[in-house]
Amino acid sequence: MLSVSEIKSLLATPQKIVITTHHKPDGDAMGSSLGLYAYLIQKGHHVKVITPTDYPYFLHWMPNNSDVIIFTEAQEEAAKLVAEASMIFCLDFNTLSRINELGELVRASAAYKLMIDHHLEPEDFDDYRHWSINACAAAQLVYDFIVNVLKDGSFMNKDIATCLYTGIMTDSGSFRFPSADATVYRIAADLIDFGAEHWRIHQLVYDNATENRLRFLGHCLSDKLEILRESRTAIITVTQDELRRFNIQTGDTEGIVNYALSVNGIKLAAFIIERTDKVKLSLRSTGDFPANEICKKYFNGGGHRNAAGGYSEQNLEDTVATFKQLLTEYKTQLLQ
Ligand SMILES: [Mn+2]
């Protein structure tokens, strides 16, 4: 394991650094990555952000987005950067399978691997870990890493603040989840002082929908929402055909599951979507109900207690049947 003073002395001279984050990056994945990027380039390092796959259009406005390399679109270049890196930062994930084929390249690289993450059960592949499941976002931990671990608060600037604010805002559900504690609000205030325009960031992320996305949302809510009152559960299912009909792109389905959870009395919400190769599930819950346990036990996935995901090899209809069936096992907890 690397000590903080070893990291500081490494960062005292220019390094070749790769920052990577999870498959289908979300606001926290991109916010934490581009925030750390903006810090490291200021320190004079050679830095690249490599994402395993593409990410939603409503994150493309972020500072230095044009410097991001998408692995699926530039595999050779990405592989070379990973192999030649001296340090690799792994942000917002903690098992190498979360970054697809890129994972084995990272494992094989001689670079020091530094994990900054807030998910459960980290895999042991790293040389340094700044990890806490109590953090509301990886971006919160990047802030903590720069300001409190490296004591480099004087390097904070508008670009860093903008990216980190985006990560914290999106992963905390705009500061409404229990994980958004007083410390998170203090960090947000700091980021605003450093130049983050909170109103503008919110607008760019959330008031940036395509017409298709909004009409698709309307379809999901009026035609596809199923409320199971007896188990306080709401389900929205979507077929391949519907995705095609509304011309759904990466990011368009994001957050729809939260509408299902917003129905009064609902404790568990599922968004079940038929992708080309498998059926994907996205679960949200309130209170102590363990959405991640369901994903881990039945759907090859996991996540946080109140926000988790997974997939099924069954077809859509059978996946929904399996899901409804397992609710009986959780009935006591759901009705609590
Ligand atoms: Mn996150």
Coordinates of C-alpha atoms and ligand atoms in Angstrom, one line a residue:
M1 CA 0.0 0.0 0.0
L2 CA 1.1 3.5 -0.8
S3 CA 1.3 6.0 2.1
V4 CA 0.1 9.6 1.7
S5 CA 3.6 10.9 1.8
E6 CA 4.6 8.5 -1.0
I7 CA 1.7 9.7 -3.1
K8 CA 2.7 13.3 -2.4
S9 CA 6.3 12.7 -3.5
L10 CA 5.1 10.9 -6.6
L11 CA 2.9 13.8 -7.5
A12 CA 5.8 16.3 -6.9
T13 CA 7.2 15.3 -10.3
P14 CA 5.2 15.0 -13.6
Q15 CA 3.5 11.6 -13.9
K16 CA 1.7 9.8 -16.7
I17 CA -1.7 9.4 -15.1
V18 CA -4.9 7.6 -16.3
I19 CA -8.2 8.3 -14.6
T20 CA -10.9 5.7 -15.2
T21 CA -14.4 5.2 -14.0
H22 CA -17.3 2.7 -14.3
H23 CA -19.2 1.3 -17.3
K24 CA -22.0 3.7 -18.5
P25 CA -20.6 6.6 -16.5
D26 CA -23.1 8.8 -14.6
G27 CA -22.8 12.3 -13.2
D28 CA -20.7 11.2 -10.3
A29 CA -18.4 9.1 -12.5
M30 CA -17.8 11.9 -14.9
G31 CA -17.8 14.7 -12.2
S32 CA -15.3 12.9 -10.0
S33 CA -13.1 12.0 -13.0
L34 CA -13.0 15.4 -14.7
G35 CA -12.7 17.1 -11.3
L36 CA -9.6 15.1 -10.4
Y37 CA -8.4 15.7 -14.0
A38 CA -8.7 19.5 -13.7
Y39 CA -6.6 19.3 -10.5
L40 CA -3.9 17.0 -11.8
I41 CA -3.3 19.0 -15.1
Q42 CA -2.8 22.1 -13.0
K43 CA -0.1 20.3 -11.1
G44 CA 1.7 19.6 -14.5
H45 CA 0.9 15.9 -15.0
H46 CA 0.1 14.2 -18.2
V47 CA -3.4 13.0 -17.6
K48 CA -6.1 11.2 -19.6
V49 CA -9.6 10.2 -18.6
I50 CA -10.7 6.9 -20.1
T51 CA -14.3 5.7 -19.8
P52 CA -15.2 2.1 -20.6
T53 CA -18.2 3.2 -22.6
D54 CA -20.0 6.3 -23.8
Y55 CA -22.1 8.4 -21.4
P56 CA -25.2 10.6 -21.5
Y57 CA -25.3 13.8 -23.6
F58 CA -26.4 15.9 -20.6
L59 CA -22.8 15.4 -19.2
H60 CA -21.0 16.5 -22.3
W61 CA -20.9 20.2 -21.3
M62 CA -18.4 19.5 -18.4
P63 CA -15.0 21.2 -18.5
N64 CA -12.4 19.2 -20.4
N65 CA -15.0 16.8 -21.7
S66 CA -13.3 16.9 -25.1
D67 CA -10.2 15.3 -23.6
V68 CA -12.1 12.1 -22.6
I69 CA -11.2 8.9 -24.4
I70 CA -14.0 6.3 -24.7
F71 CA -12.4 2.9 -24.7
T72 CA -14.9 1.3 -27.0
E73 CA -14.1 3.9 -29.6
A74 CA -10.3 4.1 -29.2
Q75 CA -9.2 0.7 -27.8
E76 CA -5.5 0.8 -29.0
E77 CA -4.9 4.3 -27.8
A78 CA -6.5 3.6 -24.4
A79 CA -4.6 0.3 -24.0
K80 CA -1.3 2.1 -24.7
L81 CA -2.1 4.8 -22.2
V82 CA -3.0 2.3 -19.5
A83 CA 0.2 0.2 -20.1
E84 CA 2.4 3.3 -20.0
A85 CA 0.8 5.0 -17.1
S86 CA 2.7 5.4 -13.8
M87 CA -0.5 6.0 -11.8
I88 CA -4.1 4.9 -12.5
F89 CA -6.9 6.5 -10.5
C90 CA -10.1 4.3 -10.3
L91 CA -13.0 6.5 -9.4
D92 CA -16.6 5.6 -8.4
F93 CA -16.1 1.8 -8.8
N94 CA -14.2 -0.8 -6.8
T95 CA -14.1 -4.1 -8.8
L96 CA -12.3 -4.3 -12.1
S97 CA -15.2 -6.1 -13.8
R98 CA -17.1 -2.8 -13.6
I99 CA -14.9 -1.4 -16.4
N100 CA -15.3 -4.3 -18.8
E101 CA -12.3 -5.2 -21.0
L102 CA -10.5 -2.2 -19.6
G103 CA -10.3 -4.0 -16.2
E104 CA -7.8 -6.6 -17.3
L105 CA -5.6 -4.0 -18.9
V106 CA -5.6 -2.0 -15.7
R107 CA -4.8 -5.1 -13.7
A108 CA -1.9 -5.9 -16.0
S109 CA -0.4 -2.4 -15.9
A110 CA 2.6 -1.8 -13.7
A111 CA 1.1 1.6 -12.6
Y112 CA 0.2 2.3 -9.0
K113 CA -3.6 1.9 -8.7
L114 CA -5.4 4.4 -6.5
M115 CA -9.1 3.8 -5.7
I116 CA -11.4 6.6 -4.7
D117 CA -14.9 5.1 -4.2
H118 CA -18.0 4.8 -2.1
H119 CA -19.5 1.4 -3.0
L120 CA -19.7 -1.7 -0.8
E121 CA -17.2 -4.6 -0.9
P122 CA -14.1 -3.3 -2.7
E123 CA -11.9 -5.8 -4.6
D124 CA -8.3 -6.0 -3.6
F125 CA -6.5 -4.7 -6.7
D126 CA -5.4 -1.3 -5.5
D127 CA -2.2 0.3 -4.0
Y128 CA -4.0 3.1 -2.2
R129 CA -7.6 3.4 -1.2
H130 CA -9.7 6.5 -0.2
W131 CA -12.9 4.7 0.4
S132 CA -16.0 5.3 2.4
I133 CA -19.6 4.0 2.0
N134 CA -20.7 7.0 4.0
A135 CA -19.7 9.4 1.3
C136 CA -22.7 10.5 -0.9
A137 CA -20.5 10.5 -4.0
A138 CA -17.0 9.7 -5.3
A139 CA -16.8 13.4 -6.0
Q140 CA -17.1 14.1 -2.3
L141 CA -14.1 11.8 -1.7
V142 CA -12.1 13.5 -4.5
Y143 CA -12.7 16.8 -2.8
D144 CA -11.6 15.3 0.5
F145 CA -8.6 13.7 -1.2
I146 CA -7.4 17.0 -2.7
V147 CA -8.2 19.3 0.3
N148 CA -7.7 17.2 3.4
V149 CA -5.5 14.3 2.3
L150 CA -3.1 16.1 0.0
K151 CA -3.7 19.5 1.7
D152 CA -3.9 21.1 -1.7
G153 CA -7.0 23.3 -1.3
S154 CA -5.1 26.2 -2.8
F155 CA -5.3 24.4 -6.2
M156 CA -9.1 24.4 -6.2
N157 CA -10.5 26.3 -9.1
K158 CA -13.7 26.8 -11.0
D159 CA -13.3 23.8 -13.3
I160 CA -12.6 21.4 -10.4
A161 CA -15.5 22.8 -8.4
T162 CA -17.9 22.6 -11.3
C163 CA -17.1 18.9 -11.9
L164 CA -17.2 17.9 -8.2
Y165 CA -20.4 19.8 -7.6
T166 CA -22.0 17.9 -10.5
G167 CA -20.9 14.5 -9.0
I168 CA -22.3 15.4 -5.6
M169 CA -25.5 16.9 -6.9
T170 CA -26.3 13.9 -9.1
D171 CA -25.4 11.1 -6.7
S172 CA -27.2 12.7 -3.8
G173 CA -30.4 13.2 -5.8
S174 CA -29.9 17.0 -5.7
F175 CA -29.0 16.9 -2.0
R176 CA -32.1 15.0 -0.9
F177 CA -30.9 11.5 0.0
P178 CA -29.9 10.8 3.6
S179 CA -26.3 10.6 2.5
A180 CA -26.4 14.3 1.9
D181 CA -25.4 15.3 5.5
A182 CA -24.2 18.6 6.9
T183 CA -20.7 17.9 5.7
V184 CA -21.9 17.5 2.1
Y185 CA -23.7 20.8 2.3
R186 CA -20.6 22.5 3.7
I187 CA -18.5 21.0 0.8
A188 CA -21.2 22.2 -1.7
A189 CA -20.9 25.7 -0.2
D190 CA -17.1 25.5 -0.6
L191 CA -17.5 24.5 -4.2
I192 CA -19.8 27.4 -4.9
D193 CA -17.2 29.7 -3.3
F194 CA -14.6 28.2 -5.7
G195 CA -16.8 29.1 -8.6
A196 CA -19.3 26.3 -9.2
E197 CA -22.5 27.9 -10.5
H198 CA -25.1 25.6 -8.8
W199 CA -28.1 26.9 -10.7
R200 CA -26.4 26.5 -14.1
I201 CA -25.1 23.0 -13.3
H202 CA -28.6 21.9 -12.3
Q203 CA -30.1 23.4 -15.5
L204 CA -27.4 21.7 -17.8
V205 CA -28.0 18.3 -16.2
Y206 CA -31.7 18.2 -15.5
D207 CA -33.3 20.8 -17.9
N208 CA -31.6 19.4 -20.9
A209 CA -34.0 16.6 -22.1
T210 CA -34.6 15.8 -25.7
E211 CA -38.3 15.8 -26.8
N212 CA -38.0 12.0 -27.2
R213 CA -36.9 11.6 -23.6
L214 CA -39.9 13.6 -22.3
R215 CA -42.4 11.8 -24.4
F216 CA -40.9 8.4 -23.5
L217 CA -41.2 9.4 -19.8
G218 CA -44.9 10.3 -20.4
H219 CA -45.4 6.9 -22.0
C220 CA -43.7 5.1 -19.0
L221 CA -45.8 6.9 -16.5
S222 CA -49.2 6.7 -18.1
D223 CA -49.0 3.3 -19.9
K224 CA -46.3 1.2 -18.2
L225 CA -46.4 2.0 -14.5
E226 CA -47.7 -0.9 -12.4
I227 CA -48.5 -0.3 -8.7
L228 CA -48.5 -3.4 -6.4
R229 CA -50.1 -1.9 -3.4
E230 CA -50.0 -5.2 -1.4
S231 CA -46.2 -5.2 -1.5
R232 CA -45.7 -1.4 -1.7
T233 CA -43.8 -1.8 -4.9
A234 CA -44.0 0.0 -8.3
I235 CA -42.7 -1.4 -11.5
I236 CA -42.1 0.1 -14.9
T237 CA -41.1 -2.3 -17.8
V238 CA -39.9 -1.3 -21.2
T239 CA -39.5 -3.4 -24.3
Q240 CA -36.9 -3.2 -27.1
D241 CA -39.7 -2.1 -29.4
E242 CA -40.5 0.9 -27.2
L243 CA -36.9 1.9 -27.0
R244 CA -36.8 1.9 -30.8
R245 CA -40.1 3.7 -31.2
F246 CA -38.9 6.6 -29.0
N247 CA -35.4 6.6 -30.4
I248 CA -34.0 6.2 -26.9
Q249 CA -30.2 7.1 -26.5
T250 CA -27.7 6.6 -23.7
G251 CA -28.9 8.5 -20.7
D252 CA -32.6 8.9 -21.8
T253 CA -33.8 6.3 -19.3
E254 CA -31.8 7.7 -16.4
G255 CA -33.8 8.7 -13.4
I256 CA -37.2 7.3 -14.6
V257 CA -37.2 4.7 -11.7
N258 CA -37.3 7.6 -9.3
Y259 CA -40.8 8.6 -10.5
A260 CA -42.0 5.2 -9.6
L261 CA -40.6 5.6 -6.1
S262 CA -42.3 9.0 -5.8
V263 CA -45.8 7.4 -5.6
N264 CA -47.1 7.7 -2.0
G265 CA -46.7 4.5 0.1
I266 CA -44.2 2.9 -2.3
K267 CA -41.1 1.5 -0.7
L268 CA -39.5 -0.3 -3.6
A269 CA -39.4 0.7 -7.3
A270 CA -38.1 -1.3 -10.3
F271 CA -37.3 -0.1 -13.8
I272 CA -37.0 -3.2 -15.9
I273 CA -35.7 -2.7 -19.4
E274 CA -35.2 -5.2 -22.3
R275 CA -31.8 -4.5 -23.8
T276 CA -30.4 -6.4 -26.9
D277 CA -28.5 -9.0 -25.0
K278 CA -30.1 -9.1 -21.5
V279 CA -32.8 -7.6 -19.3
K280 CA -31.5 -4.8 -17.1
L281 CA -33.0 -3.9 -13.7
S282 CA -32.6 -0.7 -11.8
L283 CA -34.0 -0.7 -8.3
R284 CA -34.7 2.2 -5.8
S285 CA -35.9 1.9 -2.2
T286 CA -36.6 4.0 0.8
G287 CA -35.5 3.6 4.4
D288 CA -33.8 0.4 5.4
F289 CA -35.1 -1.7 2.5
P290 CA -32.0 -3.4 0.9
A291 CA -32.4 -3.0 -2.9
N292 CA -28.8 -4.1 -3.3
E293 CA -29.5 -7.4 -1.6
I294 CA -32.2 -8.3 -4.2
C295 CA -29.8 -7.3 -7.1
K296 CA -27.0 -9.4 -5.6
K297 CA -29.1 -12.4 -4.8
Y298 CA -31.2 -12.6 -7.9
F299 CA -29.9 -10.4 -10.6
N300 CA -26.1 -10.6 -10.9
G301 CA -25.6 -7.1 -9.5
G302 CA -25.4 -4.9 -6.4
G303 CA -25.0 -1.3 -5.4
H304 CA -26.1 0.8 -2.5
R305 CA -29.0 0.0 -0.1
N306 CA -31.4 2.5 -1.7
A307 CA -30.1 2.4 -5.3
A308 CA -28.9 -0.8 -7.0
G309 CA -28.9 -2.5 -10.3
G310 CA -28.4 -5.9 -12.0
Y311 CA -29.4 -8.0 -15.0
S312 CA -31.2 -11.2 -15.9
E313 CA -30.6 -13.7 -18.7
Q314 CA -34.3 -14.5 -18.7
N315 CA -36.6 -12.8 -21.1
L316 CA -38.5 -9.7 -20.0
E317 CA -41.7 -11.4 -19.1
D318 CA -39.9 -14.1 -17.0
T319 CA -37.7 -11.5 -15.3
V320 CA -40.8 -9.5 -14.2
A321 CA -42.4 -12.8 -13.0
T322 CA -39.2 -13.6 -11.0
F323 CA -39.2 -10.1 -9.5
K324 CA -42.8 -10.3 -8.5
Q325 CA -42.3 -13.7 -7.0
L326 CA -39.3 -12.7 -4.8
L327 CA -41.4 -9.8 -3.3
T328 CA -43.2 -12.4 -1.2
E329 CA -39.9 -13.2 0.5
Y330 CA -39.5 -9.5 1.4
K331 CA -43.1 -8.9 2.3
T332 CA -42.5 -8.2 6.0
Q333 CA -39.8 -5.7 5.3
L334 CA -41.9 -4.0 2.6
L335 CA -44.9 -3.6 4.8
Q336 CA -42.9 -2.4 7.9
Ligands
MN1 MN -21.1 7.4 -7.2

